[in-house]
Amino acid sequence: MRMPILGFALGVWWLQRQAMLPQWPVLGGLCAAGLACAALAWALRRRWPVCTRTAYFLGALLAGFAWAAAMGQMRLADHLPAQNEGRDIRVSGVVASLPQAYENGVRFEFEVESAEAAVPSRISLVWYSGRRDEVDGGGDAGDDARHAAPELHAGERWQFTVRLKRPHGNLNPQGFDYEAWLFERGVRATGYVRMAEDNRRLDAFVPRAGLAVERLREHIRERFFRSLPAHDYAGVLVALVVGDQRAIDSGLWQVFARTGISHLMSISGLHITMVAGLGAWLMSFFWRRRPALMLRLPAQKAAAAAGWATAFGYCLLAGFGVPAQRTLYMLSVVALALWLGRATAGSRVLALALLLVLLIDPWAVLSAGFWLSFGAVALLFYIAAGRVAPRHWLVEWGRAQWAVTLGLIPALLALFQQFSLVSPLANAVAIPLVSLVITPLALVAALLPFDLPLVLAHQLLAWLMAFIEWLAELPLAVWQQPAPPAWAVLLGLLGCIWLLLPRGFPARGVGVLLFLPLVLLPPQRPAPGELKLTVLDVGQGLAVHVQTAGHDLIYDTGPQFSADANSGNRILLPYLRAQGVQHLDGLIVTHQDMDHAGGALSLLDGLPVDWTASSMSADHPFRQAPGHRPCFDGQAWAWDGVRFEMLHPALADYAAAKRKSNDMSCVLKVTSAQGSVLLTGDIETVSEQALSKRHGALLRADVLLAPHHGSRTSSSAEFLSAVGAGTVIFPVGYRNRFRHPNAVVLRRYEAAGARLLRSDRDGAVTLRFGVLRGLTLEREERRRYWHGR
């Protein structure tokens, strides 16, 4: 049974790697082939056991592939037609998730019941408050819709006028796939609420079981925040009880990641198991004291039923995430085995839980939590297998900590390019305190009408966090490295399995040798004289990474998304970590517009930088960075055989009165033996003319970063002729409100015969100037069937 389930899981995973889904006739053929494999296995079951197992495995693999493909086809069918993007549509339905308030309004998921035009059944909406409607890709530059977001609650029925777009996210090397995350949740369009006279609440509550659970979760969340208004860790208690991880401040998540306790600060399998055990123990305690009940049903069975019911209730309260599902399904198998009086091996329980998760949610394999949660439990079963001599509980606890810490390192490096070196110590203290004391107290507080348990839970959490924050500040708290290749991850997994073999097994030390490539492989860099340049996909903004054999430069840092989220901490720092960049030799911010400078301060906080340059005004905080210098025409330097020349602004421009910020953009030319690139920031026609006049032939380049995102106020014919680039890159956001690039400008570039690349269509664009020249478009490299075309 276990091998066919693993085959089914492999088939599901294989399907999620496809760029296109097979059509229904092909799926029918796959199902027929799977049934043929099963029939062959049945016919050979007595004569050739190896062939039987192989046939079952192949049949299950085809079944998993076909099942995931069929589910994918049905989900893709629920889509937003292209003609309905960017138009006003009146919809009615229910608020289907916990509303998330933030500084610009409120975000929520909406279950559509009726609409004027074809829209998906589940959409993600923002109701902006007190500002222009600026959803990515939605609004028009002249749209002056200012309106306040009302108080929204889960389970309410509303009528809105909305403007929608198909799911679209930034796609960068080793970056987060936002479209995959939306697809797994069944969200097939995003957008915002428009100002309209007929926007109104239709019903205060829609009586439905799922919505009642969401309303209860919201009630508990609001009560916790109301009872702990000035407490730093109220959001953590909310996350532990109702699973709302967005209640935790982003700074705290960084602390948890550095100490390896992120799994504890959201509802994990450990918490659900603990609550189930408490429910089972209470039921057993009560049942054994009632002889009449004992005669009707054994206490063990009553305890198993109570434990399962408690776990189910907690999973619903938690939002039914992947770790919660996995734990509930395992507990279900154990409870059923107890009721039927059958012993069940741990690996079989885990396999059945895996099958149930993938049958219900075949997109779970896209989640990091899926791999980490199943991997951790599999490791615990692995180290317990074949060991019959009991040991002291403290020894068993330490062995389990060692196994999970070591065994998850390959997955953590593959997924996040880091793991915590202080994780064993942090978890040794945090696991018993959070799981056995803080979480039960918070759950009791959710059930009782007074706040004493909640205040006590917060105080204990504050004491724990003082210790955790001290660990996080240690200089060697985290091991960081570039993203390892797949072969090194697999070799590292094999090394972990070898190292965790029972003591006395010969040559266990070989596992260390297998593990070494995972952590010792140096990052790939250009050879001396070569150049690698990546225009990152940051939406409507600009961020470029320029890399030579031994140096790294960032040119602009992308936009700011909110008060605590920007391209620096959301895109640039994870990208640079995955590339193995530990420090920057230079950071240039072309001018002070927030779509270019939004991530600068976060980048300075996250990485050491040798020097910075910009054209910003003297009062801008970025000017206080160490080694800051103004950029001006005439600056030049060479790194590893690659030449860098600053061509704009002229030094005299700083003294000019009322000079536009765009026209003060730092223009940089990078030249290697194999080609050159001209990076232009947001310069407009007047600056293009000045550049052509001052530099003439020096402007010639193979690749041009389109000035001002392809705005109609830039890319003059004279400038394009002077540059003569064969490749032009437009850094633009999907359906951006400025409508960049301008259609007239696009035709101008097409007439010049240039190849046009766009970050909204192609994702991050990576150019390699070396012995082997190369161009990588991230959306082609990582094409998946759920990505918008």
XYZ file of N, CA and C in Angstrom, residues 187-327:
423
model
N -8.378 31.019 -5.699
C -8.644 32.420 -6.027
C -8.247 32.646 -7.482
N -9.223 32.949 -8.329
C -8.956 32.994 -9.765
C -9.026 34.397 -10.352
N -9.142 35.418 -9.500
C -9.045 36.806 -9.946
C -8.792 37.677 -8.733
N -8.135 38.801 -8.975
C -7.897 39.771 -7.904
C -8.376 41.133 -8.387
N -8.658 42.017 -7.440
C -9.131 43.329 -7.842
C -9.477 44.189 -6.654
N -10.325 45.181 -6.891
C -10.657 46.112 -5.820
C -12.088 46.598 -5.996
N -12.635 47.132 -4.911
C -14.002 47.647 -4.899
C -13.991 49.082 -5.407
N -14.865 49.359 -6.362
C -14.968 50.693 -6.934
C -16.007 51.518 -6.177
N -15.850 52.809 -6.235
C -16.848 53.692 -5.653
C -18.130 53.624 -6.487
N -19.234 53.284 -5.844
C -20.517 53.200 -6.536
C -21.637 53.418 -5.526
N -22.709 54.060 -5.963
C -23.813 54.367 -5.052
C -24.535 53.120 -4.572
N -24.485 52.049 -5.358
C -25.223 50.855 -4.969
C -24.354 49.826 -4.245
N -23.144 50.188 -3.817
C -22.375 49.301 -2.925
C -23.101 49.231 -1.591
N -23.499 48.041 -1.170
C -24.242 47.968 0.094
C -24.198 46.560 0.658
N -24.386 46.492 1.975
C -24.501 45.204 2.663
C -25.918 44.683 2.487
N -26.034 43.440 2.025
C -27.354 42.848 1.792
C -27.845 42.054 2.995
N -26.936 41.314 3.636
C -27.297 40.523 4.815
C -26.155 40.578 5.811
N -26.491 40.671 7.095
C -25.468 40.730 8.143
C -24.765 39.395 8.313
N -25.448 38.292 8.011
C -24.801 36.980 8.109
C -25.562 35.987 7.254
N -24.793 35.159 6.534
C -25.364 34.094 5.716
C -25.205 32.793 6.488
N -26.298 32.168 6.904
C -26.198 30.961 7.742
C -25.658 29.764 6.965
N -24.366 29.540 7.115
C -23.686 28.437 6.453
C -22.574 27.967 7.382
N -22.344 26.659 7.445
C -21.405 26.121 8.442
C -20.017 26.730 8.294
N -19.481 26.745 7.072
C -18.135 27.278 6.871
C -18.030 28.742 7.233
N -19.065 29.518 6.898
C -19.057 30.939 7.226
C -19.197 31.162 8.723
N -19.945 30.283 9.402
C -20.056 30.397 10.856
C -18.698 30.196 11.514
N -17.904 29.261 10.982
C -16.560 29.048 11.523
C -15.703 30.289 11.294
N -15.784 30.878 10.094
C -15.005 32.084 9.811
C -15.417 33.236 10.723
N -16.716 33.373 10.982
C -17.170 34.438 11.877
C -16.662 34.204 13.295
N -16.655 32.929 13.729
C -16.120 32.622 15.059
C -14.638 32.949 15.131
N -13.885 32.598 14.101
C -12.455 32.924 14.076
C -12.243 34.431 14.152
N -13.052 35.174 13.425
C -12.930 36.634 13.459
C -13.270 37.187 14.842
N -14.298 36.636 15.465
C -14.696 37.099 16.800
C -13.566 36.876 17.809
N -12.948 35.714 17.741
C -11.843 35.423 18.671
C -10.667 36.353 18.397
N -10.347 36.568 17.123
C -9.237 37.458 16.780
C -9.472 38.867 17.316
N -10.684 39.401 17.095
C -10.962 40.759 17.544
C -10.966 40.853 19.063
N -11.437 39.828 19.720
C -11.446 39.861 21.180
C -10.031 39.850 21.740
N -9.161 39.046 21.140
C -7.765 38.995 21.596
C -7.092 40.361 21.428
N -7.283 40.971 20.267
C -6.664 42.283 20.041
C -7.275 43.348 20.955
N -8.559 43.223 21.214
C -9.215 44.185 22.100
C -8.745 44.022 23.550
N -8.486 42.786 23.961
C -8.058 42.522 25.345
C -6.580 42.816 25.548
N -5.788 42.787 24.455
C -4.341 43.029 24.557
C -3.945 44.157 23.615
N -4.471 45.351 23.801
C -4.257 46.414 22.815
C -2.826 46.900 22.711
N -2.078 46.849 23.790
C -0.715 47.404 23.776
C 0.334 46.326 23.995
N 0.003 45.101 23.661
C 0.912 43.988 23.901
C 1.581 43.578 22.594
N 2.876 43.327 22.665
C 3.673 43.090 21.467
C 3.350 41.778 20.770
N 2.892 40.780 21.512
C 2.779 39.435 20.944
C 1.332 38.947 20.862
N 0.374 39.879 20.871
C -1.027 39.481 20.742
C -1.258 38.753 19.414
N -0.583 39.199 18.355
C -0.744 38.554 17.055
C -0.292 37.106 17.055
N 0.721 36.773 17.866
C 1.183 35.387 17.955
C 0.096 34.518 18.587
N -0.558 35.016 19.638
C -1.634 34.254 20.279
C -2.804 34.076 19.318
N -3.093 35.093 18.519
C -4.143 34.961 17.504
C -3.775 33.861 16.512
N -2.525 33.848 16.068
C -2.085 32.828 15.118
C -2.160 31.431 15.720
N -1.856 31.299 17.019
C -1.879 29.988 17.668
C -3.296 29.455 17.836
N -4.274 30.346 17.921
C -5.649 29.898 18.165
C -6.452 29.790 16.878
N -6.398 30.808 16.015
C -7.242 30.793 14.816
C -6.454 30.666 13.520
N -5.122 30.542 13.613
C -4.336 30.297 12.417
C -4.148 31.487 11.505
N -4.418 32.704 11.983
C -4.238 33.903 11.166
C -2.784 34.352 11.265
N -1.944 33.832 10.369
C -0.510 34.118 10.445
C -0.193 35.566 10.083
N -1.093 36.232 9.346
C -0.845 37.630 9.000
C -1.018 38.561 10.193
N -1.508 38.016 11.316
C -1.598 38.830 12.529
C -0.233 39.058 13.159
N 0.766 38.267 12.749
C 2.116 38.391 13.310
C 2.912 39.386 12.487
N 3.565 40.306 13.158
C 4.380 41.321 12.508
C 5.508 40.669 11.706
N 5.845 41.272 10.559
C 6.878 40.703 9.699
C 8.236 40.634 10.395
N 8.515 41.592 11.279
C 9.773 41.548 12.021
C 9.866 40.331 12.922
N 8.740 39.926 13.521
C 8.741 38.724 14.357
C 8.984 37.475 13.520
N 8.436 37.439 12.305
C 8.677 36.275 11.449
C 10.161 36.120 11.152
N 10.876 37.232 11.003
C 12.314 37.153 10.773
C 13.028 36.575 11.995
N 12.571 36.958 13.193
C 13.148 36.394 14.424
C 12.883 34.895 14.485
N 11.663 34.490 14.168
C 11.316 33.064 14.207
C 12.139 32.280 13.189
N 12.335 32.864 11.996
C 13.120 32.174 10.969
C 14.578 32.022 11.404
N 15.138 33.052 12.042
C 16.535 32.987 12.475
C 16.744 31.971 13.591
N 15.710 31.666 14.330
C 15.836 30.715 15.443
C 15.174 29.372 15.145
N 14.575 29.213 13.983
C 14.018 27.923 13.584
C 12.761 27.521 14.313
N 11.955 28.490 14.779
C 10.720 28.135 15.499
C 9.482 28.635 14.763
N 9.593 28.927 13.466
C 8.430 29.412 12.724
C 7.276 28.428 12.796
N 7.593 27.132 12.799
C 6.542 26.108 12.835
C 5.737 26.164 14.125
N 6.324 26.692 15.202
C 5.635 26.753 16.490
C 4.706 27.949 16.591
N 4.976 28.995 15.844
C 4.220 30.220 15.992
C 3.045 30.302 15.030
N 2.727 29.188 14.421
C 1.472 29.019 13.708
C 0.952 27.648 14.126
N -0.282 27.361 13.772
C -0.851 26.095 14.237
C -0.180 24.951 13.492
N 0.542 24.114 14.222
C 1.284 23.006 13.630
C 0.661 21.682 14.065
N 1.182 20.615 13.472
C 0.708 19.291 13.851
C 0.945 18.981 15.314
N 2.042 19.530 15.866
C 2.341 19.309 17.273
C 1.238 19.872 18.168
N 0.762 21.082 17.840
C -0.289 21.695 18.645
C -1.592 20.896 18.563
N -1.926 20.459 17.354
C -3.183 19.721 17.183
C -3.112 18.376 17.901
N -1.961 17.721 17.817
C -1.797 16.453 18.531
C -1.929 16.653 20.032
N -1.345 17.736 20.543
C -1.428 18.027 21.965
C -2.875 18.277 22.400
N -3.607 19.066 21.619
C -5.004 19.360 21.964
C -5.847 18.089 21.871
N -5.589 17.266 20.852
C -6.309 16.003 20.729
C -6.023 15.095 21.917
N -4.748 15.039 22.333
C -4.395 14.238 23.493
C -5.080 14.723 24.762
N -5.188 16.048 24.918
C -5.871 16.599 26.084
C -7.350 16.237 26.060
N -7.980 16.346 24.878
C -9.382 15.974 24.778
C -9.602 14.498 25.076
N -8.699 13.634 24.574
C -8.812 12.194 24.827
C -8.623 11.881 26.306
N -7.659 12.552 26.937
C -7.415 12.285 28.356
C -8.608 12.704 29.211
N -9.194 13.852 28.940
C -10.350 14.311 29.707
C -11.533 13.357 29.540
N -11.757 12.902 28.297
C -12.862 11.973 28.074
C -12.594 10.646 28.788
N -11.376 10.151 28.722
C -11.049 8.903 29.412
C -11.228 9.046 30.923
N -10.780 10.176 31.480
C -10.918 10.431 32.926
C -12.394 10.403 33.332
N -13.246 11.044 32.528
C -14.672 11.074 32.840
C -15.312 9.710 32.624
N -14.983 9.040 31.519
C -15.645 7.788 31.127
C -15.371 6.671 32.136
N -14.123 6.606 32.625
C -13.765 5.524 33.534
C -14.459 5.637 34.895
N -15.032 6.773 35.163
C -15.744 6.947 36.434
C -17.248 6.768 36.281
N -17.682 6.279 35.146
C -19.102 6.003 34.909
C -19.231 4.553 34.435
N -19.465 3.604 35.399
C -19.539 2.177 35.027
C -20.560 1.895 33.922
N -21.688 2.604 33.942
C -22.708 2.358 32.920
C -22.178 2.683 31.525
N -21.413 3.742 31.438
C -20.829 4.102 30.152
C -19.758 3.099 29.733
N -18.990 2.609 30.710
C -17.950 1.624 30.418
C -18.547 0.338 29.855
N -19.743 -0.022 30.346
C -20.379 -1.234 29.850
C -20.871 -1.067 28.413
N -21.219 0.146 28.041
C -21.707 0.395 26.685
C -20.568 0.528 25.677
N -19.467 1.172 26.121
C -18.355 1.448 25.190
C -17.059 1.516 25.973
N -16.022 0.802 25.550
C -14.740 0.880 26.257
C -14.210 2.315 26.300
N -13.527 2.645 27.377
C -13.005 4.002 27.566
C -12.002 4.359 26.469
N -11.240 3.377 26.012
C -10.242 3.665 24.974
C -10.900 4.167 23.699
N -12.033 3.550 23.329
C -12.727 3.989 22.128
C -13.377 5.356 22.324
N -13.939 5.576 23.502
C -14.526 6.891 23.774
C -13.460 7.976 23.745
N -12.289 7.675 24.308
C -11.191 8.656 24.295
C -10.719 8.929 22.878
N -10.655 7.868 22.050
C -10.228 8.061 20.655
C -11.207 8.959 19.908
N -12.509 8.746 20.132
C -13.510 9.583 19.469
C -13.426 11.029 19.949
N -13.244 11.217 21.248
C -13.153 12.577 21.781
C -11.895 13.281 21.284
N -10.778 12.552 21.237
C -9.547 13.142 20.725
C -9.685 13.570 19.280
N -10.325 12.706 18.475
C -10.513 13.058 17.062
C -11.429 14.269 16.928
N -12.527 14.299 17.687
C -13.457 15.431 17.604
C -12.777 16.741 18.022
N -11.938 16.660 19.061
C -11.212 17.858 19.503
C -10.253 18.333 18.417
N -9.521 17.390 17.814
C -8.596 17.756 16.740
C -9.336 18.358 15.556
N -10.488 17.783 15.207
C -11.274 18.304 14.083
C -11.733 19.731 14.355
N -12.225 19.979 15.573
C -12.662 21.328 15.924
C -11.522 22.325 15.871
N -10.349 21.933 16.358
C -9.197 22.832 16.340
C -8.737 23.093 14.909
N -8.783 22.067 14.056
C -8.409 22.247 12.652
C -9.335 23.248 11.959
N -10.636 23.155 12.237
C -11.560 24.123 11.653
C -11.241 25.527 12.132
N -10.985 25.662 13.421
C -10.658 26.966 13.983
C -9.366 27.507 13.392
N -8.464 26.596 13.014
C -7.154 26.988 12.497
C -7.173 27.342 11.017
N -8.301 27.156 10.343
C -8.349 27.450 8.915
C -8.017 26.271 8.024
N -7.768 25.092 8.612
C -7.590 23.837 7.877
C -6.421 23.903 6.893
N -5.252 24.371 7.372
C -4.047 24.388 6.555
C -3.457 23.005 6.387
N -2.395 22.905 5.552
C -1.783 21.607 5.248
C -1.273 20.894 6.503
N -0.525 21.537 7.417
C -0.088 20.824 8.626
C -1.262 20.318 9.443
N -2.334 21.125 9.520
C -3.515 20.699 10.267
C -4.177 19.499 9.588
N -4.301 19.542 8.262
C -4.890 18.417 7.536
C -4.094 17.139 7.763
N -2.765 17.247 7.574
C -1.919 16.063 7.727
C -2.096 15.432 9.100
N -2.115 16.253 10.136
C -2.246 15.726 11.494
C -3.625 15.119 11.704
